[in-house]
Structures are given as C-alpha cells and as structure tokens.
C-alpha cells in the first residue's frame, strides 16, 4: 500500500463538501490504491464546527479502507499542514443586497489568509484547486499570497463548465459524452465563459461537421452552459453541489493521475499565450501527465472566439483590479 497523502478541504461542512469528502475517501479522486488523510476546515462558529463533527462521524461510519486519518479544525494552518492537495471550497456567499464588489473583497480576505497559510505550512508541491467563487480571482489571490509556492500549483475550477458543455454537445449531436474529445472552455468561471467546440472531434471526425450551426452556438449552446448554474438554483432552490463535487474530483484526478492524452479544461495562471496577460487565472485546454498540466498551444483563434475570449478576460481584469490594493 502507498503512503497516505494529505488532502485539505475547506468549507467541509457545506453542500459541496458533503458531496465531495466521501468520494475522496473512497478513492475516486486519487485512486483505489492511495490512502488519504482528510484535513477539513470550517468556520470557527459553533454551528459550522458541529456540522463538521457530524460529517466526520459519517466518514467514520463508512469505514473507508483508504481513509488513513482525519483532522477537523477552524485553523487554516492546521488544515493545510503538509497538505499535498488543497481543495478550497468554502467561500463567502453573496448575501441579500451585497454588491459584487463587496463579495469580491470579503472573499479576498479569506483567500489572502488561506494563501498565506498554504505558503507557510503546505507541502512545497501542494496542488491547489479553488472552487469557491469568484473561483478564478480567489485562486489568483491565494497564489499571490503564497510567493514561496510555485504559481503553477494554483488552479481554479472550470471543469464543471467543461462537463456541462460536453453533455449539451452530446445531446445535440446524439453521441456519447465519452466519444467527444478536444473540447475546451475559455476564461472565467462565470456566465462570461466561452465554451468552444471548434476543435472537438467524435471518433476522430470534426464535431462541427455534425453541428454546423452558428446560430445554435451563439444563441443556445453558449448561453445554456453560461447560465446553467442559475438554472439549477431556480429548479432546485440550491446551487449545484453534486455536479460541482464531481467536477472537483475530475479536475484533481486528472491533474494527479493524468488525462491519457485527452484535453481537459483547467483555470491556470496564464503564461501570456492566447493574448491573456501573464498571471491571470484563465480557463484553457490542458493535457495532464505525471502530476503536471501542459497547455494546448497554437490553436487558431477566429474573430468570434477573440471577442468571446476578450469579454471573459475583461471581467477577470476588472476583478483583479478590484483586489489589487490588497496584494
Ligand atoms: P455552502 O454555503 O453550502 O458551503 C460553504 C461552506 O464553507 C460553509 O459550510 C461555510 O461555513 C464554509 N466556509 C465559509 N467561509 C469559510 C472559510 N473562510 N473557511 C472555511 N470554511 C468556510 O456552499 P457550497 O454550495 O458548498 O458552495 C461552495 C462554493 O462553491 C461557493 O462559493 C459556490 O459559489 C462555489 N461554486 C463553485 C463552482 C465552480 O464551478 N467553480 C460551482 C458550484 C458552486 O457554485
């Protein structure tokens, strides 16, 4: 049996946490041969800590063979101690009457503290996935607050958007999701994101040959994927949780264990390619192997795509300037 790895999860008693922790402990994220120690962070509030204790009791009751230990805490430096993986799920939700700017600043406080704690105590190879919104900018803040860790280790979750886009395309083309390759979602995890199937293939043939419909792309596909989160809140009365947890598992699984040559979407610090300023955390197509991601380079960007990619970039730049004075 391999030595256990430490997996930190913040917001562990929340909805996504509840859908996520059991799957990590059962080996779905890092493999059925990889023991894990779960290090769970919640707010220092009686209610949150009690809920966390309840989740830990349930984890115990599953008697997962791969669960080698558990820590529940309200202290980021305890949660992130020697962490090999950190899934930053907990964030300040938008309250009634709260402006976008206030939400950004409240979360900036949280992710500054957590970035500093990661910098101080986490493994130097920690792989960080930010799920809590605004995910890209929160990841940027954590990255900037952790100057001693490699910037490439900070990522934001666009995998839910990627998976949503995959399913919409599979339905439209009447093919299996597993047969669609080379899809990506560019930009911010927000309704401005740009799901792009120009390069997608089914059985090696271009998906655009089957779905040759610019009107459907612009007026149905892109808005459906972009507004899917809102559609789920309207239908369920709660935001996406199981699908978000599933996407977090997919993201970390592929980063750790490889994507077998397939494209997946990750929000990663830009290297300046595709006209995205360096450092901005932006969704791009990557291929993962040996614990590293490699950007898919050299894709042609047509006029429609340039406009869409610049729109989501403008939003990210605005978010970045809103928190610049803190970093
Ligand atoms: P919940 O409100 O159910 O749970 C969040 C939990 O985080 C709560 O238990 C809270 O006590 C805890 N928390 C808050 N601040 C914390 C802090 N500073 N340290 C530790 N714990 C803290 O929200 P949930 O539905 O689980 O969603 C979590 C986050 O994911 C939200 O920000 C949400 O907007 C975001 N999402 C991101 C998605 C993505 O694709 N990137 C999709 C799903 C989701 O909307």
Short mmCIF file of C-alpha atoms and ligand atoms in Angstrom, two decimals, residues 11 13-16 41-43 89-91 110 114 131-133 135 157 160 189 239-240 244, ligand 1:
data_model
loop_
_atom_site.label_atom_id
_atom_site.label_comp_id
_atom_site.label_asym_id
_atom_site.label_seq_id
_atom_site.Cartn_x
_atom_site.Cartn_y
_atom_site.Cartn_z
CA UNK A 11 -15.93 24.53 3.62
CA UNK A 13 -19.49 21.01 6.16
CA UNK A 14 -21.12 22.78 3.22
CA UNK A 15 -23.15 21.29 0.39
CA UNK A 16 -20.23 20.63 -1.95
CA UNK A 41 -11.51 23.35 7.63
CA UNK A 42 -14.69 25.08 8.70
CA UNK A 43 -15.53 28.48 10.14
CA UNK A 89 -14.38 25.15 -1.48
CA UNK A 90 -15.51 27.39 1.40
CA UNK A 91 -16.20 30.98 0.46
CA UNK A 110 -10.47 34.70 3.09
CA UNK A 114 -5.56 30.83 3.20
CA UNK A 131 -13.87 26.05 -6.18
CA UNK A 132 -15.29 28.86 -4.02
CA UNK A 133 -16.49 31.81 -6.06
CA UNK A 135 -13.08 30.98 -8.24
CA UNK A 157 -12.29 25.03 -11.34
CA UNK A 160 -17.98 21.88 -14.20
CA UNK A 189 -15.95 30.54 -14.19
CA UNK A 239 -26.81 25.79 -6.11
CA UNK A 240 -25.07 22.91 -7.90
CA UNK A 244 -19.61 20.63 -8.61
P1 LIG B 1 -22.23 26.17 1.23
O1 LIG B 1 -22.63 27.54 1.71
O2 LIG B 1 -23.18 25.03 1.33
O3 LIG B 1 -20.90 25.72 1.98
C1 LIG B 1 -19.81 26.56 2.14
C2 LIG B 1 -19.15 26.18 3.45
O4 LIG B 1 -17.94 26.91 3.56
C3 LIG B 1 -20.00 26.52 4.68
O5 LIG B 1 -20.13 25.37 5.50
C4 LIG B 1 -19.20 27.64 5.38
O6 LIG B 1 -19.31 27.56 6.78
C5 LIG B 1 -17.80 27.32 4.90
N1 LIG B 1 -16.89 28.48 4.88
C6 LIG B 1 -17.15 29.74 4.53
N2 LIG B 1 -16.06 30.50 4.66
C7 LIG B 1 -15.08 29.68 5.10
C8 LIG B 1 -13.73 29.89 5.45
N3 LIG B 1 -13.18 31.11 5.40
N4 LIG B 1 -13.00 28.83 5.85
C9 LIG B 1 -13.58 27.60 5.95
N5 LIG B 1 -14.86 27.35 5.66
C10 LIG B 1 -15.60 28.38 5.23
O7 LIG B 1 -21.74 26.39 -0.27
P2 LIG B 1 -21.47 25.28 -1.39
O8 LIG B 1 -22.72 25.04 -2.13
O9 LIG B 1 -20.76 24.14 -0.79
O10 LIG B 1 -20.53 26.11 -2.39
C11 LIG B 1 -19.22 26.47 -2.01
C12 LIG B 1 -18.62 27.44 -3.01
O11 LIG B 1 -18.52 26.84 -4.29
C13 LIG B 1 -19.44 28.71 -3.22
O12 LIG B 1 -18.56 29.82 -3.24
C14 LIG B 1 -20.05 28.49 -4.58
O13 LIG B 1 -20.36 29.72 -5.22
C15 LIG B 1 -18.94 27.77 -5.28
N6 LIG B 1 -19.24 27.04 -6.51
C16 LIG B 1 -18.30 27.00 -7.47
C17 LIG B 1 -18.47 26.27 -8.64
C18 LIG B 1 -17.40 26.22 -9.68
O14 LIG B 1 -17.64 25.60 -10.72
N7 LIG B 1 -16.22 26.80 -9.51
C19 LIG B 1 -19.73 25.55 -8.91
C20 LIG B 1 -20.55 25.30 -7.70
C21 LIG B 1 -20.54 26.38 -6.65
O15 LIG B 1 -21.47 27.36 -7.01
#
